[in-house]
PDB file of C-alpha atoms in Angstrom:
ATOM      1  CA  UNK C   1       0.000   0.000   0.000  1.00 94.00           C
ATOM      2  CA  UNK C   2       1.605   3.362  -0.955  1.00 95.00           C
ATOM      3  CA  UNK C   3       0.867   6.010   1.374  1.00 97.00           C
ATOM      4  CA  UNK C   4       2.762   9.365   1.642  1.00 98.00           C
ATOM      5  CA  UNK C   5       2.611  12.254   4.471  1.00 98.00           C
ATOM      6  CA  UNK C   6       3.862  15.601   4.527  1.00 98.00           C
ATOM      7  CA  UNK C   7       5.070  17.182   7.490  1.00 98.00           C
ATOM      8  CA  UNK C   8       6.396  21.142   8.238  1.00 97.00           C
ATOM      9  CA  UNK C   9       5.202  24.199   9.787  1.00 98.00           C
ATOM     10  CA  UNK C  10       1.780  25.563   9.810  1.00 98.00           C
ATOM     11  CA  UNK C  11       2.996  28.864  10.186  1.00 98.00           C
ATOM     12  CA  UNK C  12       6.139  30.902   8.293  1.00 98.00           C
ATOM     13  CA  UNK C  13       6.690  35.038   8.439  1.00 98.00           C
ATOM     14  CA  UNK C  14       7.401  36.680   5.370  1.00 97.00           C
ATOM     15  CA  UNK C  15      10.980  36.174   3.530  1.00 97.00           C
ATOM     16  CA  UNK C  16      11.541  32.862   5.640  1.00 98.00           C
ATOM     17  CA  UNK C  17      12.280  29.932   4.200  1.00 98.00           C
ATOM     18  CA  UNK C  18       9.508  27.412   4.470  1.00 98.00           C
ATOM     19  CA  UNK C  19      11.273  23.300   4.083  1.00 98.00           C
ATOM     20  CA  UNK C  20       8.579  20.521   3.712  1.00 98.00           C
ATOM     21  CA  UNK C  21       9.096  17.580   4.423  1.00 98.00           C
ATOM     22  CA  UNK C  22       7.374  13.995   2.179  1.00 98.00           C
ATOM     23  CA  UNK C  23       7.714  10.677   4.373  1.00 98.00           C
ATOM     24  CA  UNK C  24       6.412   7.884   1.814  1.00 98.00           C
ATOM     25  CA  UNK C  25       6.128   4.130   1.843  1.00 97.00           C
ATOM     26  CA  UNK C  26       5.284   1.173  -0.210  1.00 96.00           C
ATOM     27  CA  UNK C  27       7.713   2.139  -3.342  1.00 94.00           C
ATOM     28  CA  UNK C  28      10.867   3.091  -3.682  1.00 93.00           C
ATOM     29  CA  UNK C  29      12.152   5.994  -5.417  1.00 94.00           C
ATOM     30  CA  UNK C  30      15.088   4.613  -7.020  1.00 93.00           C
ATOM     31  CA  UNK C  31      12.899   2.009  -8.851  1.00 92.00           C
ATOM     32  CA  UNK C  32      12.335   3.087 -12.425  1.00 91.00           C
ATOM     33  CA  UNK C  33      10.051   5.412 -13.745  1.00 91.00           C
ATOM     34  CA  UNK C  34       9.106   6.186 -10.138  1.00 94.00           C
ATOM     35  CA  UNK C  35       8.461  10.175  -9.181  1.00 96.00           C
ATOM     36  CA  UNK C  36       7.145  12.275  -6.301  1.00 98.00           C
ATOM     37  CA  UNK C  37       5.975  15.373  -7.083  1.00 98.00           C
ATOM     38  CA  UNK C  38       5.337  18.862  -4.822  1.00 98.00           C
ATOM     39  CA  UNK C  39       1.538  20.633  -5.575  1.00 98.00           C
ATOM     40  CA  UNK C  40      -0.040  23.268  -3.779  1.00 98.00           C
ATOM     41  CA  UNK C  41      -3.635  24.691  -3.231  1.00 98.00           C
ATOM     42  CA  UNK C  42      -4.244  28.221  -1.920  1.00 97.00           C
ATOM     43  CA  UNK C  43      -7.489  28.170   0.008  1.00 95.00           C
ATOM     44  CA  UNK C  44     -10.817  27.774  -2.548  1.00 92.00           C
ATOM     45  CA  UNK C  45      -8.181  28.082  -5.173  1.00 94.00           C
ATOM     46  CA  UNK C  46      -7.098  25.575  -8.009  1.00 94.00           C
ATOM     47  CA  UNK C  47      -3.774  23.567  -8.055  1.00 97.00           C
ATOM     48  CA  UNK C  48      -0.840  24.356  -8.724  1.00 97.00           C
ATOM     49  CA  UNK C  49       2.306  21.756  -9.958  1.00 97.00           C
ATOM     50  CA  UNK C  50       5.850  22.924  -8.069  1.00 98.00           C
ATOM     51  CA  UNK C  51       8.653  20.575  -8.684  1.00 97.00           C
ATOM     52  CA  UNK C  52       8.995  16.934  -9.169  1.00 97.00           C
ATOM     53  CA  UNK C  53      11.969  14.385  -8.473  1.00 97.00           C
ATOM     54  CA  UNK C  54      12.931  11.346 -10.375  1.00 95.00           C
ATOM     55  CA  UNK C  55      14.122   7.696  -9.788  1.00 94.00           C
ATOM     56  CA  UNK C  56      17.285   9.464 -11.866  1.00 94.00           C
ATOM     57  CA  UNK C  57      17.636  12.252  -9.449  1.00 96.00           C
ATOM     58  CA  UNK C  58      16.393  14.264 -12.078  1.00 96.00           C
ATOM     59  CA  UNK C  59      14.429  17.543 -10.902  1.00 97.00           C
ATOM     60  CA  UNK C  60      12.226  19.635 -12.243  1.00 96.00           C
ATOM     61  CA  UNK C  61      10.427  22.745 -11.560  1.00 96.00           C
ATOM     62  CA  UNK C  62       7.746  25.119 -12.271  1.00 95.00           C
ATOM     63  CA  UNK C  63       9.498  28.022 -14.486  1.00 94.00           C
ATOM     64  CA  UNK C  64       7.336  30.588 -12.624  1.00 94.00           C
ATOM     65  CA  UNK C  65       8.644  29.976  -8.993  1.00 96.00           C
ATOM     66  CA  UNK C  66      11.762  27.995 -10.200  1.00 93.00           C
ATOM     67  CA  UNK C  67      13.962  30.870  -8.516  1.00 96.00           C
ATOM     68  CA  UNK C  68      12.559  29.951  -4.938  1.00 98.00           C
ATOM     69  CA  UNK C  69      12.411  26.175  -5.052  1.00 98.00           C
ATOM     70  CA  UNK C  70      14.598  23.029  -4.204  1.00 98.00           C
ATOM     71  CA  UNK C  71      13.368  19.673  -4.224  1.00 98.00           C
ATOM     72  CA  UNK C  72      15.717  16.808  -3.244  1.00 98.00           C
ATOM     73  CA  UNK C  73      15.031  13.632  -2.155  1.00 97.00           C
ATOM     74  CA  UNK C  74      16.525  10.909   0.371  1.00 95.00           C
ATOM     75  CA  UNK C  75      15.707   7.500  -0.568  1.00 90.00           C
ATOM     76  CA  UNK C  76      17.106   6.083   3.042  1.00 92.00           C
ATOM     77  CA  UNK C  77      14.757   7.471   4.768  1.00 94.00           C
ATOM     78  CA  UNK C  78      12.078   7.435   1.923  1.00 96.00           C
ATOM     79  CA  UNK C  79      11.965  11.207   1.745  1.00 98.00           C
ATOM     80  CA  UNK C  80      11.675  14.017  -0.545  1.00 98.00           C
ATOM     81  CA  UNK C  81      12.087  17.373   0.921  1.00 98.00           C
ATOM     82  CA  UNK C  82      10.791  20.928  -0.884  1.00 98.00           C
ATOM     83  CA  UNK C  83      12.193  24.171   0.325  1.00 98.00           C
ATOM     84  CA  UNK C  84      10.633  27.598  -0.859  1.00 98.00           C
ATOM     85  CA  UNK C  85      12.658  30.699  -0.392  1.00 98.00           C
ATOM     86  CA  UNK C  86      11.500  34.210   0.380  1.00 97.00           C
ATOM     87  CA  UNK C  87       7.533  33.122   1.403  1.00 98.00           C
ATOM     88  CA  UNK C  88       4.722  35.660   1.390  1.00 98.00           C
ATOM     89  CA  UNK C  89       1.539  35.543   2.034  1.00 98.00           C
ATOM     90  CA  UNK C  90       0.534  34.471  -1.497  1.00 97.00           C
ATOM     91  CA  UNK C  91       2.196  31.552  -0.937  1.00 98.00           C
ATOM     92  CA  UNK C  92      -0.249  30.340   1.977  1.00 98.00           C
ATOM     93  CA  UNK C  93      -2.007  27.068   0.498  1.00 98.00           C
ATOM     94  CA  UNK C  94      -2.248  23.495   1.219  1.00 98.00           C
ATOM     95  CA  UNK C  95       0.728  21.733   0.081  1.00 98.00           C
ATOM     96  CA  UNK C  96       0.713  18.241  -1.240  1.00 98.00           C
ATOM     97  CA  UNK C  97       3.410  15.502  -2.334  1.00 98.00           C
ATOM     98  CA  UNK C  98       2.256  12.947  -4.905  1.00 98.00           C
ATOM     99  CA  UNK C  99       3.664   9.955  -6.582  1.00 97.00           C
ATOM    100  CA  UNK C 100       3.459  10.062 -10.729  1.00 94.00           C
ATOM    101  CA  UNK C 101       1.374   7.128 -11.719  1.00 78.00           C
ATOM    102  CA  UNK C 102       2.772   4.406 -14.059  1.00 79.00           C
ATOM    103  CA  UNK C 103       1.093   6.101 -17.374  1.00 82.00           C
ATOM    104  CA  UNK C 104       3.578   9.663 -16.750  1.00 91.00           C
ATOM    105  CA  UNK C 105       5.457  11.223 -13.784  1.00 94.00           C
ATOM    106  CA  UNK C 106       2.993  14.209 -14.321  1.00 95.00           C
ATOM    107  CA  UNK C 107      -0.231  11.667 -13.780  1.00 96.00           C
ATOM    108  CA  UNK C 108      -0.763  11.275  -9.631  1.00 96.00           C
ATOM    109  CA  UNK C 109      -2.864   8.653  -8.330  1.00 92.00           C
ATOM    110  CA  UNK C 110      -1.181   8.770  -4.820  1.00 96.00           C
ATOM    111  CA  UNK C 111      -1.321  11.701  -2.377  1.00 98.00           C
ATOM    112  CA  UNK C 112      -0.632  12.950   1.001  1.00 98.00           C
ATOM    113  CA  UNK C 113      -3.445  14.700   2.696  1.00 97.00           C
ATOM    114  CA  UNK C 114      -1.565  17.588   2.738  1.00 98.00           C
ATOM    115  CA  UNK C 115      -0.506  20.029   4.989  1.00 98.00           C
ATOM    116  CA  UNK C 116      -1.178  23.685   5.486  1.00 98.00           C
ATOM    117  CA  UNK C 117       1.390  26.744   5.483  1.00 98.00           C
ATOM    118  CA  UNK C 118      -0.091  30.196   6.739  1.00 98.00           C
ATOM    119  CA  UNK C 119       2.481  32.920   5.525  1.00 98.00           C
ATOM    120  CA  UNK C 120       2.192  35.621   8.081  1.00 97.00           C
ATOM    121  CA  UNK C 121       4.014  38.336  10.201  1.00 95.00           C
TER     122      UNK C 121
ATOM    123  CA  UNK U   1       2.322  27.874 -20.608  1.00 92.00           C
ATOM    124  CA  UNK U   2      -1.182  25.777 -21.634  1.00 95.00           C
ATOM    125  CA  UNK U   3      -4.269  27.509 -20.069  1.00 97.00           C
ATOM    126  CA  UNK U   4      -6.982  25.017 -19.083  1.00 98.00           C
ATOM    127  CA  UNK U   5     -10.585  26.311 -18.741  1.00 98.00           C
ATOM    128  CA  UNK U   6     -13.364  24.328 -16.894  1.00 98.00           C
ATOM    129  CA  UNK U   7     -16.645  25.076 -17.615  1.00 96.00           C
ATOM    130  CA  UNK U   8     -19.096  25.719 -16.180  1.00 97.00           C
ATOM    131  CA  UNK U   9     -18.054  26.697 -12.961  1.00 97.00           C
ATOM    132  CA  UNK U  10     -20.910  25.174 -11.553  1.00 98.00           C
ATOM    133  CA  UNK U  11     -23.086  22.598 -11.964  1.00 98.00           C
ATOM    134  CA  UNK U  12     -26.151  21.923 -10.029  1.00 98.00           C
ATOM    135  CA  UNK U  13     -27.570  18.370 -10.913  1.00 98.00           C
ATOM    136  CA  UNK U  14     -29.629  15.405  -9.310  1.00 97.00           C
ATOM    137  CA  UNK U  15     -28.812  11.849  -7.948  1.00 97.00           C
ATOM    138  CA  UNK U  16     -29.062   9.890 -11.454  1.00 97.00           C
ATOM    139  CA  UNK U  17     -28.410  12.524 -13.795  1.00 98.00           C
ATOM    140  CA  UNK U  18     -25.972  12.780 -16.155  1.00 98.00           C
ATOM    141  CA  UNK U  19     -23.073  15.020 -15.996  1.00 98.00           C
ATOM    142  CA  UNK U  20     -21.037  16.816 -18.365  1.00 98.00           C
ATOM    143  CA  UNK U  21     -18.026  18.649 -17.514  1.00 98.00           C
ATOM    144  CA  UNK U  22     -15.751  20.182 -20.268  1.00 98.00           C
ATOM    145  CA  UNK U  23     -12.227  21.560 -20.221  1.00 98.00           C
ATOM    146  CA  UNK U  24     -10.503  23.531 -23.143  1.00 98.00           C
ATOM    147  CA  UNK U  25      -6.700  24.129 -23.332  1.00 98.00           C
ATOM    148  CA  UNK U  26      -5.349  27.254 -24.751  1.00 97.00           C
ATOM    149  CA  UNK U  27      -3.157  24.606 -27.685  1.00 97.00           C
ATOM    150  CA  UNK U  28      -3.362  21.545 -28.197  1.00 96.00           C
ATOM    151  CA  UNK U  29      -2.416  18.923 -25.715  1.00 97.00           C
ATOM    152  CA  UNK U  30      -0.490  16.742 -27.903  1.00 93.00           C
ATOM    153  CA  UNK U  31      -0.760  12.567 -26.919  1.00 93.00           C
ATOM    154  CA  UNK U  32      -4.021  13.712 -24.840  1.00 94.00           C
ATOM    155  CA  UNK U  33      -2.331  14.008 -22.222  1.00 97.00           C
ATOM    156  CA  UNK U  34      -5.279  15.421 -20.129  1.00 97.00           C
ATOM    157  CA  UNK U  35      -5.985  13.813 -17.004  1.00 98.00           C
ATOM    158  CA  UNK U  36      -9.169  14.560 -14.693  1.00 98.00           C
ATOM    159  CA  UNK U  37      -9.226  14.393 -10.834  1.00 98.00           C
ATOM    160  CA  UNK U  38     -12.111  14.548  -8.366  1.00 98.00           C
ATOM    161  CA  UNK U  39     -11.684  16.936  -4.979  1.00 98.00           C
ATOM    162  CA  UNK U  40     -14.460  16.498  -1.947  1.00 97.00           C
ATOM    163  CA  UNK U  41     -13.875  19.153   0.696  1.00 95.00           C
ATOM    164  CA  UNK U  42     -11.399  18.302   3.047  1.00 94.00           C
ATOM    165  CA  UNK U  43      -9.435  15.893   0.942  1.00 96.00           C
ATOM    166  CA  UNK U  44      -6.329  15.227  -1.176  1.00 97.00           C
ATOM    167  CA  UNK U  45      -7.614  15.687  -4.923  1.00 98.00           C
ATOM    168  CA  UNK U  46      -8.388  11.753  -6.584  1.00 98.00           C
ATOM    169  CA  UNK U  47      -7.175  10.301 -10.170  1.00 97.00           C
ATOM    170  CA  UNK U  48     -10.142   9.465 -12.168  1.00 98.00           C
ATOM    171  CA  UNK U  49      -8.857   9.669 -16.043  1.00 97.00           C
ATOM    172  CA  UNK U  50      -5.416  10.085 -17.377  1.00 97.00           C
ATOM    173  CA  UNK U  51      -4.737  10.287 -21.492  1.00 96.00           C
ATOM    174  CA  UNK U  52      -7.989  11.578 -21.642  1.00 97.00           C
ATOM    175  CA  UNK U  53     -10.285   8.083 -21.373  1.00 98.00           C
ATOM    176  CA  UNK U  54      -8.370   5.554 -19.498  1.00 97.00           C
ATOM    177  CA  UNK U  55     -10.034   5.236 -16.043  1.00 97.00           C
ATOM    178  CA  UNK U  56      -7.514   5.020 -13.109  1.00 96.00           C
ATOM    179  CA  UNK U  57      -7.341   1.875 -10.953  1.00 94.00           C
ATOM    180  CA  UNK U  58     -10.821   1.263  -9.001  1.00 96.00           C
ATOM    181  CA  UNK U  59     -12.865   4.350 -10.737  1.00 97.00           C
ATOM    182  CA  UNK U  60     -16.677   3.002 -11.560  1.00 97.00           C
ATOM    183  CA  UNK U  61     -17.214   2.797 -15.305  1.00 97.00           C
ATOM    184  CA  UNK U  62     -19.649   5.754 -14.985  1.00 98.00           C
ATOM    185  CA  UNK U  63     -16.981   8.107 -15.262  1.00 98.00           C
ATOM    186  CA  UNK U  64     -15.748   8.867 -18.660  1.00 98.00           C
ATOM    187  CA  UNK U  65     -13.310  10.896 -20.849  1.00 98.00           C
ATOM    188  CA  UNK U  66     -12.844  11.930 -24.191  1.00 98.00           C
ATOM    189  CA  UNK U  67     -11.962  14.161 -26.464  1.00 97.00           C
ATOM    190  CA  UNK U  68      -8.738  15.352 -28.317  1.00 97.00           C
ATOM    191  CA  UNK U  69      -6.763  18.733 -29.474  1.00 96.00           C
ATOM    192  CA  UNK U  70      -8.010  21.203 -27.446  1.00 97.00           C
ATOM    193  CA  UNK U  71     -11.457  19.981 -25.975  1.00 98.00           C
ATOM    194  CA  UNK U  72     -11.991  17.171 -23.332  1.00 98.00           C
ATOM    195  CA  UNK U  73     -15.050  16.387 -21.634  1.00 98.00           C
ATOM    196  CA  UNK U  74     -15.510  13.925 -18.297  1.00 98.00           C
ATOM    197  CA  UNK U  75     -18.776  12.574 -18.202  1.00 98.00           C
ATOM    198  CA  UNK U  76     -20.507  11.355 -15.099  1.00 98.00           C
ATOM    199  CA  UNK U  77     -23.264   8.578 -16.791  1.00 96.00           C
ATOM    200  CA  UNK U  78     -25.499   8.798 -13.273  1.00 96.00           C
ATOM    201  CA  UNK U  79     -24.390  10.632 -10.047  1.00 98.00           C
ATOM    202  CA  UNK U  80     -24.605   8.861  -7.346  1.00 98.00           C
ATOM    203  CA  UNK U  81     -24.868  10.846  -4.478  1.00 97.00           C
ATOM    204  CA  UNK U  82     -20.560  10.996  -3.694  1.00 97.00           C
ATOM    205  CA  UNK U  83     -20.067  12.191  -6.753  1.00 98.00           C
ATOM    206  CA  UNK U  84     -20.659  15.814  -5.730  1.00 98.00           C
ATOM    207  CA  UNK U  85     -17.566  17.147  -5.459  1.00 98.00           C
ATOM    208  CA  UNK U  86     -15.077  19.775  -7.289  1.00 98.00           C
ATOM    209  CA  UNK U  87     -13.462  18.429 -10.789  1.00 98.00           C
ATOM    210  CA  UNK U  88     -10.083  19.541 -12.149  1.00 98.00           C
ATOM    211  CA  UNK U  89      -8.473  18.956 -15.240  1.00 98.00           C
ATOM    212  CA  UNK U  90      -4.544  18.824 -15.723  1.00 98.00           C
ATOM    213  CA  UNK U  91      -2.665  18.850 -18.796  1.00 97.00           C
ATOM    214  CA  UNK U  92       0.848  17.028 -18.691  1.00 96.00           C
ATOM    215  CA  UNK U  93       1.919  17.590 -22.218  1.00 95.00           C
ATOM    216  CA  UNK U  94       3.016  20.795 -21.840  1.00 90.00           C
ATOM    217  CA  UNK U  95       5.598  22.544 -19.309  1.00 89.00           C
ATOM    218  CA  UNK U  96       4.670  23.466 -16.597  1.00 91.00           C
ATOM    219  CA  UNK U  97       1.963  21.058 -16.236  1.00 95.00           C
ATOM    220  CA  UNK U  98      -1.189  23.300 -15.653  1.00 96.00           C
ATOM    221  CA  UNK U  99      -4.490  22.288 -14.149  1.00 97.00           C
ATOM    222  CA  UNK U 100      -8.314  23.890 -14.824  1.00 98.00           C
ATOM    223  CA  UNK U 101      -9.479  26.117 -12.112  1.00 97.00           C
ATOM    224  CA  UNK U 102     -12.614  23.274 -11.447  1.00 98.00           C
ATOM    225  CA  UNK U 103     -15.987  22.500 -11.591  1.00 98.00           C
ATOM    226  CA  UNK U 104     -17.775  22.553  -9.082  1.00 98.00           C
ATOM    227  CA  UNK U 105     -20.880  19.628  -8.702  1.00 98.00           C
ATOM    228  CA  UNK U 106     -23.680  20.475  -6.735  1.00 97.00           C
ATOM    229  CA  UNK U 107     -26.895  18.613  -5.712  1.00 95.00           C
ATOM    230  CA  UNK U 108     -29.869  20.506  -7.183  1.00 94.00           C
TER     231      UNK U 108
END
């Protein structure tokens, strides 16, 4: 059974840092053609794709926020980390991890249930 | 970047009606690579359709997905009462991957 569950801070100030944190089980990440991928949901808002990892180490990101964002992963500890630089409050939203199905990397039929980052002073 | 718009924004229907949701891209999503997700409040969004028609493990064979180019369409054959719920689409041909800003399925 894969489940995955994201862990951080509910709460971040303006121009911190904000790290996530995705603890996953029942795959591993170095297997091929495996992915986990960062998405995010402002409150009564759509979603939004952030950055994705690879069984390659390969990353990617979204070019619009690419500046501000690492993803790496630890495959150990079955772990994929986010960090997002310079937060506002913009950037308050639910934040999910998701694993890329078989049919594409960019298809996810497993999620977290998310966790939710308040940007405020 | 590929736009995706949902329409309508809201649709107010009855257990055992049929549903029609459509989503239009701004250029053609090449391989139909559209996928469609379902969202209840309080919960992590759900696969129901990737490549436009294929239905994700365990989704009842009243959901449905077609079309091609720049026009899709997710069709609910007869709600059942859990099927009221928000509906995004997603596009993973293009980069970044983009999703529709939902419909949202209401009980009449």
């Amino acid at each position: 059974q894969v489940t995955l569950r994201e862990s951080g801070p509910a709460l971040v100030k303006p121009t911190q840092t904000l790290t996530l944190t995705c603890t996953f089980s029942g795959f591993s990440l170095r297997r091929s053609g495996m992915c986990v991928s960062w998405i995010r949901q402002p409150p009564g808002k759509a979603l939004e794709w952030l950055a994705l990892v690879d069984w390659d180490d390969d990353k990617y990101y979204n070019t619009s926020l690419k500046t501000r964002l690492t993803i790496s992963r630890d495959t150990s500890k079955k772990q994929v980390v986010l960090t997002m630089t310079n937060m506002d409050p913009v950037d308050t939203a639910t934040y999910y991890c998701a694993r890329g199905s078989g049919a594409s990397c960019y298809v996810f039929d497993d999620w977290g249930q998310g966790t939710l980052v308040t940007v405020s002073s | 970047d590929i736009v995706l718009t949902q329409s309508p924004g809201t649709l107010s229907l009855s257990p055992g009606e049929r549903a029609t949701l459509s989503c239009r891209a701004s250029q053609s999503v090449s391989n139909s690579y559209l996928a469609w997700y379902q969202q209840k409040p309080g919960q992590a969004p759900r696969l129901l359709i990737y490549g436009a028609s294929s239905r994700a493990t365990g989704i009842p064979d009243r959901f449905s997905g077609s079309g091609s180019g720049t026009d899709f369409t997710l069709t609910i054959s007869r709600l059942e009462p859990e099927d009221f719920a928000v509906y995004y689409c997603q596009q993973y041909a293009g980069s970044p991957r983009t999703f529709g800003q939902g419909t949202k399925l209401e009980i009449k």
